[in-house]
Amino acid sequence: MSAPGFTNLGSSVSYSQNSTPNGGAAPPYQNGPAQTYPSMYPPTSYYGAPPQQQSYPTIPAHSTSVPSKAPITNSAHSANYYQNNHQPQQQQQHHHPAQHHVAPSPYSAPPRSAPPSQPYATLPSSAPPPSNTQYNQQPFQQQHPPYATPGSYYGQQSYHAPPAQHPPQQQQQQQQQSSLVPAPASGPGAPLYPIVSYPSAPGSSQYGTLSSSQSTSTSGVMPLHMGAPLHQYSTSQPASTTPVQPGYGVAPPSQMAPTVNGQGSTAQTTVHQHYDQSHQAPQSYDSYGRVTHSAGGADADRPPSGTPSTSVHSSPGHHQGMQYGYVANSGASSASAATSGPAAAPSSSSSDDDDDEEEEDEEAGGDTSSSTTGSASPVPNSYDSLEGGSYPDSMPPSNDMTNQAQPYGSYGYPNMQPAYRQGPASHADASPTHDLYGQASYQQYSQPFPNLSQLSAALGGLSGVPELEVEALRPVNLLQERNLLPPRPLEAPEPNLTPDLKKVNCSPQTFRCTLTSIPQTQALLNKARLPLGLLLHPFRDLQQLPVITSNTIVRCRSCRTYINPFVTFLDQRRWKCNLCYRVNDVPDEFMYNPVTRSYGEPHKRPEVQNSTVEFIASSDYMLRPPQPAVYLFVLDVSHNAVEAGYLKYFCESLLENLDKLPGDTRTRVGFLTFDSTIHFYNLQEGLSQPQMLVVSDIDDVFIPSHDSLMVNLKESKELVKDLLTSLPAMFSQSRETHSALGPALQAAFKLMSPTGGRVTVFQTQLPTLGAGKLQSREDPNQRSSTKGVQHLGPATDFYKKLALDCSGQQIGVDLFLLSSQYADLASLACISKYSAGSVFYYPSFHYIHNPAQLEKFQKDLERYLTRKIGFEAVMRIRCTKGLSIHTFHGNFFVRSTDLLSLANVNPDSAFAVQMSIEDSLADSSLACFQAALLYTSNKGKRRIRVHTLCLPVVNQLSDVYAGADVQAITCLLANMAIDRSISSNLSDARDALVNAVVDLVTAYKSNVSNLQQSGLVVPASMRLFPLYILALLKQKALRTGTSTRLDERVFAMCEFKTQPLQQLMRMVHPDLYRMDNMSDQGALHLNDTVVPQPHLLHLSAERLSRDGAFLMDCGNVFYLWIGKCCNEMFIRDVLGCPNYASVPPNMGSMQSPRATNKNPHVKPQSHIPELETPLSERVRAFLDWLQDNRAFSSTIHVVKDDASAKATFFQHLVEDRSESALSYHEFLQHVQLQMSK
Amino acid sequence: MAFTFAAFCYMLALLLTAALIFFAIWHIIAFDELKTDYKNPIDQCNTLNPTVEKVKKIKRVKIALKLVLPEYLIHFFFCVMFFCAAEWLTLCLNLPLLAYHVWRYMSRPVMSCPGLYDPTTIMNADILAYCQKEGWCKLAFYLLSFFYYLYGYGFIFTSCSSALRINDSHRALVFYLRMSNM
C-alpha cells in the first residue's frame, strides 16, 4: 500500500530522496514524505502502529524489546522509517547543532516554552471568521499556478506566495491569540519563542504552512515554515529551492488541489493533491485544514524569530522531521523530537549505514529525552509511547514518532497533523511494504482515505465555508430539482467552529454527530424532528496517533474526563473541564512538555494538541495483569461442513497468516472441532504430532486436559502447522450430520475463561444437538410477505446468556456462518452481539459452486486474521453536562448508562449512540463528546484511546438544519429502525422511517421556510434525506414484498449495527460511475498514477445507457455493468475480451484471487485483467483508489446486460420502481400525501 | 368473635402489601442505582475491576430484579383470596394491576429462566425510564391499597362485630398503624 503512495509522491514530489534510502521498503516512507509528512508521521508517531498495527503495543521497550516480533515487512518498514527519521535527525543535528538546545537530541529538545497562543484557550470566541481566512488563503494559492502542478512540488511556489500574505496574517493571529489567550500562558510563551525556532520548527512549519494555506490566521507561521521547508525541499527536490515549500506540506497540497478538486480553492487543492495522490483528496484536505490551523497557531508563535528559519534550513530532513515530530510528538516527544525532522528528506540520500546511525541517534535521543523529562519534572512524563509500539517491530514508526515528537513539541501542531499523516499514510499504504504487513496493514492505511475524501469535500467547503452554510439552508424543492447528488461522494459537514477548534477537532471518520450544531434544548431538538446521536468508529486503523506515556494521566477530578484540546486553561496551574466545568489543578508533571522540553506550558502538551490520543495506562487501569493474545478456533466438521468445503481454505489462510496473527511471544492458540461430539487437540510442545481428544458427553462438557489445549504459538508452531495441514483430510469422510454447536461453545468458554481472548466459530448449519439446539423457524413461503416478518429475534436466550458469560470473562466470539440452509442467524448472532464480536455470513457457500463467496470468504478471513485487536476493553462515552446518552447500537454489552463492555474490540466495527438533551445547554457555546476506549493491546499493554469531538451549540432552528449531517442521520435512523423491527415489527419500523421524512418536511415548512411553496421543500443540507430513506426501505434488512431469506435479512441488520458510516452509506446508497468515458478532468494525481474522478450518477436506470459501462460501488462488492452496445474498445482494453458476446457471464468472480498477485508489491485489489492499455490502467487505478479506504477488500463482478446477474445489479437502482417498492418520485408523492393528512 | 374470612383476607393483604411496598422501594432504588452508576467517580475507567462495593451493589440490584416474580405471585395470591372472600370491589380495584402483570410477563424478552429484565437492554434509556416510572407508580398504588386494606379491615371488623365498641376498633386501628410503621 504504502509503496504506491510513496512512489507516486516521490515521483511527483521531491521526496524521492526518502525513497532512495529506503529502497523497496522505503518507498512507503518516502511516499509518506511525498505525501507530505503524513506518511512519515504515521509510522513514527504512536500510530506508527497503525500500519503495523500492533507494533506499538509490543514495542514498549524501544528497539530492544520487540524486534523479533515484527514481521519481515515490519522490519523493512521500520528500517525505512528509521532511515528517514534518523537521517533527518542526523542531518538536523549536523546542520543545526547550535540550535539544538537540548544536548542529546537537537531537535527533540526544542526547549521553547511554548508559544503563548493556545488554540483552545482562544477557542471559539477568538475564532475569526475562519472560513473567510481560509478562503483568502486559497486565493493565494490559486494565484500560484506552480502549485497546481504537482510535479513542481507545491512546494515552493505556493509557499512563496503565502509568506507575503502570511506575515500580516500571522500578526493578526498572534494578536488574536494573545488577546484571547489568558495572560499567563502568553507570557511564558513569548520568551520561549526564539528557542522554538529550532529544528522542530521545520516540521511544524510544514504543518503550519499547510494550515496557513488553508487558514490565514496561521499564516504567520508560514514565513518561518517556509524557510524550513525550503531547506527540506531543496534537499529533496532540486527543482524547488524555496525553503518555504518543503516545510509546508501545504505547498504540495496546492498542487494536489488543482488536480484533485478542481472544485475547491486552489490552495486547498494543492494540499489535497497530496492526499489525492495517496487516495482521497477531499478528506485529506479537511484534515489538513484542521491541522494546519492548529499548527498555524503554533506557527504563529514561532514566526517572530528568525531563528526558526535557520533551523529549518539546516536540514531539509528536519523539516520533515518536524512535521513528523509533530505527529510523533505525543509518544516520541522527548526522544523522538531530536530525531524527527530530518528523517524524511535526507534519508533518501543517506545509506543504510546512515540509517543505522540514525537509529542509534534516535535511540540516544530518546533516552536523553526521557532523561531530560525525568530531570525536568519530578513526575516524569515519559512520552515513551513511541517506544512502546514502534521500536521493536515497527521501528520506523517509533522513529517517526520521535521525529514527529520534536516538531510537535516545538509547534504544537501535532493535533492536526496526525490527521494529515493519516492521509499520507494511506498513500503509503499503496506502497509495497504494506504487502509485507499483509492486508491488515493495508487496510489500515486505506482507512485514512475516507478521511481524505471527506476532507476534499470539506475543502471544497473551505473556500466557501460561509457559502456552504448558506447553501446548506437553501430551500430545495425536491419535486422540481432532480439532480441532487454531488459530483463526488458526500463529505461530512464541517461544524461551524473557529478555525482553531476545527483544526484540532476529531476526524469525522472516527466521530461523527448527526447534528453538527447541537440544539440548545430538547424542545428545539424536538422541533427540528431530527435525531441526535453519534456515530463512532473508535478503534479504526489510524495512520497517525500520538501515544503518550505519562505517570499521571490528567483527568477531571469530578467527571473523570481526560484532558483534551477543548478544555480551558484558567492560568498556568488550573484548567477547567469542558464537560462538567469543574476547575482542576494542573499536576506538576503536566507542566513539563516533553516535546519541547520546556516547562510551564501545559497547553502545548500533545494531549491538549490532539483530539485523538492514546495513553499507555498504568496499573491503575488494570484489573489483572494484561493477558496474552489468545485465539481459539472452533470449527464445524460435520458432513455439511465437509460438503461446503470451507475447512481447507480456512486452514490454508490460517497457515499463511500464522505469523501475522496479532500478538507477541506469549500468543496462544487452540483448536476445537465439533460435529455430534467435540474434539480437542493437544498441541503440547514436544509431541511428535497433534493428539485429538474426543469428548462425546455433550450434555456435560468437560475439558479433557487443562494446559495443553491452548498452547503457545511460538513454541508449538510446528504442531499447529501439522494440525492445519492434516485437518481438512481428517474429516473428509465424515458422515456425521449433527451439529453440537452449543456444547462446543460451552467448551470454548471453559477453555478460555482463565485468560479471555477471541473465539472464532465456523458454523455451517442449524445446531441440532445439546444445549442451544434450534429449530428451523423460517417459512419459505413468507419470504416475500408484505405483512411483516416473524422470527427476527432469537429463539432462545442460550446464546445470549453464554455471550454474557463470555463477556464477563473477556471472551469475544466471532461467528462465521457458511450455510446454504436456514441456520437461524437471529439466534446464533447473539453469541457475537453481546460479546462484542463480529458476524460474517456467506449464504450458499460452496467451494466449487459459489466461487464468489469463496473468494469473499478468503479475503475476509485474511483481513480478519491479521487485523488489529484489543482485549478486555471498555469504552466510556462522556458528554457535556446537559446531554445524556439514550441508547447504544452495536455489538457490546452495556454495563452502565455510559459504559460499554467490549471483550474484544476490532478496527472494523462501529457504534452508534442516541443522545438526548436533559438540561438546557444555554450556558455553554460548545458541546463536547469524549469516547475513551481502554483496552489491552495484543502485545499485552494497557492502553487508552481517547477521542474528543467538539461542536457548537445553537439556539436557532435554521442553524440546526444547516448543520445536519444527512448521512449520519440516515445511519442512526437505520439503527433505530432495526431495533424497532426486532422489538416491535418490521412494518412499524418502515412507517417510522417514512414518518421521519414527513416530520422533517413538515417541521421545516412550518418553522423555517418562509416560502409558501407548494411541494416538498427541505433544506439543502437534507436534500438527500428522502432518497436515503427510500434506499433504506429497499435494503434487504427492511424491505418487504421482495423475497428475502430470513438469515440474509438478519445479517443485513447485523451489518447495519456494526458497519462504519462510510461503508454503510455505500451499502445503502451505492455510488454509480460511468466508466467508459472517463476523462482526466479533475483527476487525482497520486504518485505517478492518474486516478480519474468520474461523476456520481443517480441510481436510476435512466442514467444507464446501452453503449456504456457503469461501475456500482456497493461497499463490499463492485458491479461493473456492461451495456449491450458498449464500446468495443472498452471491452477489449479493459476486460480483455474481443467483443461483448465473448465476455464471460460471471467474469471477475471466476478468476483466481491470486491471478493478479504476480507483483508482490501490488495487492490484488481488483479482478479486472491487468492489461497494458491506458484505459485499463485508468480503470484499475480508479478501482484501487476506491478500495484503498476499505478494511475488507471488495470483489468485483462484471454484469452483462443480458445476464441473469442483471437483477442483482438492478435491485440497487433504488430510485426506480421495483415490483414491490415505490420509485423515488412516487415516494416523494407519498410523503406529500402523508403531509397533507 | 367476628373474625371472618374477609377480615382475615384484609389482614393478610395488609401484611403482604407492606412487603410489596418494600419490594417496590427496592425496585426503585435498584433502577436508580443502575441509572446513576456512572456518576460514581471512583470507578472511573477501570470498571473492569469490580471492587467489593461494586460487587455488593450489583448483587443488590440483581436481587431487586429477581423480586419481580415473587411480587407478581404475592399480588396474585391475595387477589385470589379476595375472590374467595367475595370482596368484589377490592378485587375490581386490583384487577387492572393483575392484568398488567400478566401482560408484562407475557411480553417479556425471550428467556429460559423466570425473570423480566434482559440485562442487554435494561440500560436502554427508554426501558430504564419506563421501569423507574413503573416502580413509582406501583409504590403509589401499594401505599394507597395499604390504607385501603387497613380501612377495609377495620370496616369489616366493626360491621361484623356490632357488639364491639368503637373503642376497640380504634385500638385495632392503632395497632395496625403501629405495625405499618415498623
Tab-separated table of N, CA, C and O in Angstrom, chain B residues 2-34:
chain	number	residue	atom	x	y	z
B	2	ALA	N	-65.976	-12.109	65.674
B	2	ALA	CA	-66.402	-11.860	64.299
B	2	ALA	C	-65.232	-11.783	63.358
B	2	ALA	O	-65.192	-10.970	62.461
B	3	PHE	N	-64.312	-12.600	63.602
B	3	PHE	CA	-63.149	-12.589	62.717
B	3	PHE	C	-63.448	-13.417	61.482
B	3	PHE	O	-63.177	-14.605	61.408
B	4	THR	N	-64.062	-12.803	60.496
B	4	THR	CA	-64.497	-13.523	59.299
B	4	THR	C	-63.327	-13.800	58.372
B	4	THR	O	-62.221	-13.265	58.541
B	5	PHE	N	-63.633	-14.595	57.356
B	5	PHE	CA	-62.615	-14.875	56.358
B	5	PHE	C	-62.195	-13.602	55.621
B	5	PHE	O	-61.025	-13.365	55.332
B	6	ALA	N	-63.196	-12.728	55.393
B	6	ALA	CA	-62.890	-11.468	54.718
B	6	ALA	C	-61.932	-10.633	55.553
B	6	ALA	O	-60.967	-10.053	55.036
B	7	ALA	N	-62.193	-10.613	56.811
B	7	ALA	CA	-61.308	-9.835	57.675
B	7	ALA	C	-59.910	-10.422	57.658
B	7	ALA	O	-58.907	-9.689	57.599
B	8	PHE	N	-59.871	-11.727	57.620
B	8	PHE	CA	-58.560	-12.379	57.546
B	8	PHE	C	-57.837	-12.003	56.252
B	8	PHE	O	-56.636	-11.712	56.243
B	9	CYS	N	-58.619	-11.995	55.173
B	9	CYS	CA	-58.030	-11.603	53.884
B	9	CYS	C	-57.436	-10.209	53.972
B	9	CYS	O	-56.335	-9.945	53.486
B	10	TYR	N	-58.193	-9.316	54.521
B	10	TYR	CA	-57.703	-7.939	54.609
B	10	TYR	C	-56.450	-7.864	55.460
B	10	TYR	O	-55.512	-7.126	55.148
B	11	MET	N	-56.469	-8.631	56.520
B	11	MET	CA	-55.293	-8.573	57.386
B	11	MET	C	-54.075	-9.117	56.664
B	11	MET	O	-52.984	-8.535	56.676
B	12	LEU	N	-54.317	-10.212	55.958
B	12	LEU	CA	-53.220	-10.798	55.213
B	12	LEU	C	-52.739	-9.842	54.129
B	12	LEU	O	-51.532	-9.607	53.933
B	13	ALA	N	-53.689	-9.267	53.419
B	13	ALA	CA	-53.340	-8.332	52.339
B	13	ALA	C	-52.551	-7.160	52.903
B	13	ALA	O	-51.619	-6.652	52.269
B	14	LEU	N	-52.950	-6.771	54.070
B	14	LEU	CA	-52.251	-5.655	54.704
B	14	LEU	C	-50.779	-6.001	54.916
B	14	LEU	O	-49.878	-5.223	54.573
B	15	LEU	N	-50.566	-7.177	55.432
B	15	LEU	CA	-49.179	-7.591	55.682
B	15	LEU	C	-48.410	-7.736	54.370
B	15	LEU	O	-47.288	-7.264	54.218
B	16	LEU	N	-49.057	-8.386	53.418
B	16	LEU	CA	-48.364	-8.622	52.159
B	16	LEU	C	-48.103	-7.326	51.406
B	16	LEU	O	-47.071	-7.167	50.745
B	17	THR	N	-49.037	-6.415	51.526
B	17	THR	CA	-48.823	-5.147	50.843
B	17	THR	C	-47.632	-4.405	51.447
B	17	THR	O	-46.882	-3.734	50.745
B	18	ALA	N	-47.493	-4.550	52.733
B	18	ALA	CA	-46.311	-3.948	53.354
B	18	ALA	C	-45.049	-4.510	52.719
B	18	ALA	O	-44.094	-3.777	52.408
B	19	ALA	N	-45.079	-5.809	52.453
B	19	ALA	CA	-43.928	-6.415	51.794
B	19	ALA	C	-43.768	-5.885	50.374
B	19	ALA	O	-42.648	-5.616	49.912
B	20	LEU	N	-44.899	-5.732	49.713
B	20	LEU	CA	-44.832	-5.244	48.331
B	20	LEU	C	-44.270	-3.831	48.273
B	20	LEU	O	-43.545	-3.471	47.353
B	21	ILE	N	-44.659	-3.044	49.269
B	21	ILE	CA	-44.123	-1.684	49.318
B	21	ILE	C	-42.611	-1.728	49.449
B	21	ILE	O	-41.879	-0.987	48.784
B	22	PHE	N	-42.212	-2.651	50.298
B	22	PHE	CA	-40.780	-2.830	50.462
B	22	PHE	C	-40.113	-3.225	49.142
B	22	PHE	O	-39.095	-2.676	48.742
B	23	PHE	N	-40.736	-4.150	48.425
B	23	PHE	CA	-40.213	-4.563	47.128
B	23	PHE	C	-40.133	-3.388	46.162
B	23	PHE	O	-39.150	-3.211	45.427
B	24	ALA	N	-41.211	-2.620	46.162
B	24	ALA	CA	-41.268	-1.511	45.206
B	24	ALA	C	-40.155	-0.507	45.485
B	24	ALA	O	-39.527	0.020	44.554
B	25	ILE	N	-39.931	-0.272	46.765
B	25	ILE	CA	-38.869	0.679	47.099
B	25	ILE	C	-37.511	0.139	46.656
B	25	ILE	O	-36.688	0.859	46.079
B	26	TRP	N	-37.339	-1.130	46.863
B	26	TRP	CA	-36.079	-1.730	46.465
B	26	TRP	C	-35.901	-1.644	44.934
B	26	TRP	O	-34.823	-1.382	44.411
B	27	HIS	N	-36.991	-1.891	44.294
B	27	HIS	CA	-37.010	-1.810	42.832
B	27	HIS	C	-36.588	-0.417	42.355
B	27	HIS	O	-35.744	-0.247	41.477
B	28	ILE	N	-37.177	0.578	42.986
B	28	ILE	CA	-36.848	1.946	42.593
B	28	ILE	C	-35.371	2.242	42.850
B	28	ILE	O	-34.670	2.816	42.004
B	29	ILE	N	-34.931	1.816	43.995
B	29	ILE	CA	-33.530	2.076	44.329
B	29	ILE	C	-32.600	1.373	43.340
B	29	ILE	O	-31.601	1.936	42.878
B	30	ALA	N	-32.979	0.149	43.002
B	30	ALA	CA	-32.119	-0.608	42.087
B	30	ALA	C	-31.987	0.106	40.745
B	30	ALA	O	-30.885	0.251	40.206
B	31	PHE	N	-33.091	0.568	40.226
B	31	PHE	CA	-33.002	1.221	38.925
B	31	PHE	C	-32.312	2.570	39.019
B	31	PHE	O	-31.639	3.005	38.093
B	32	ASP	N	-32.521	3.200	40.140
B	32	ASP	CA	-31.826	4.474	40.302
B	32	ASP	C	-30.319	4.241	40.338
B	32	ASP	O	-29.547	5.014	39.771
B	33	GLU	N	-29.941	3.184	40.987
B	33	GLU	CA	-28.509	2.877	41.025
B	33	GLU	C	-27.974	2.553	39.643
B	33	GLU	O	-26.892	2.970	39.268
B	34	LEU	N	-28.761	1.804	38.930
B	34	LEU	CA	-28.345	1.491	37.573
B	34	LEU	C	-28.124	2.771	36.770
B	34	LEU	O	-27.165	2.923	36.039
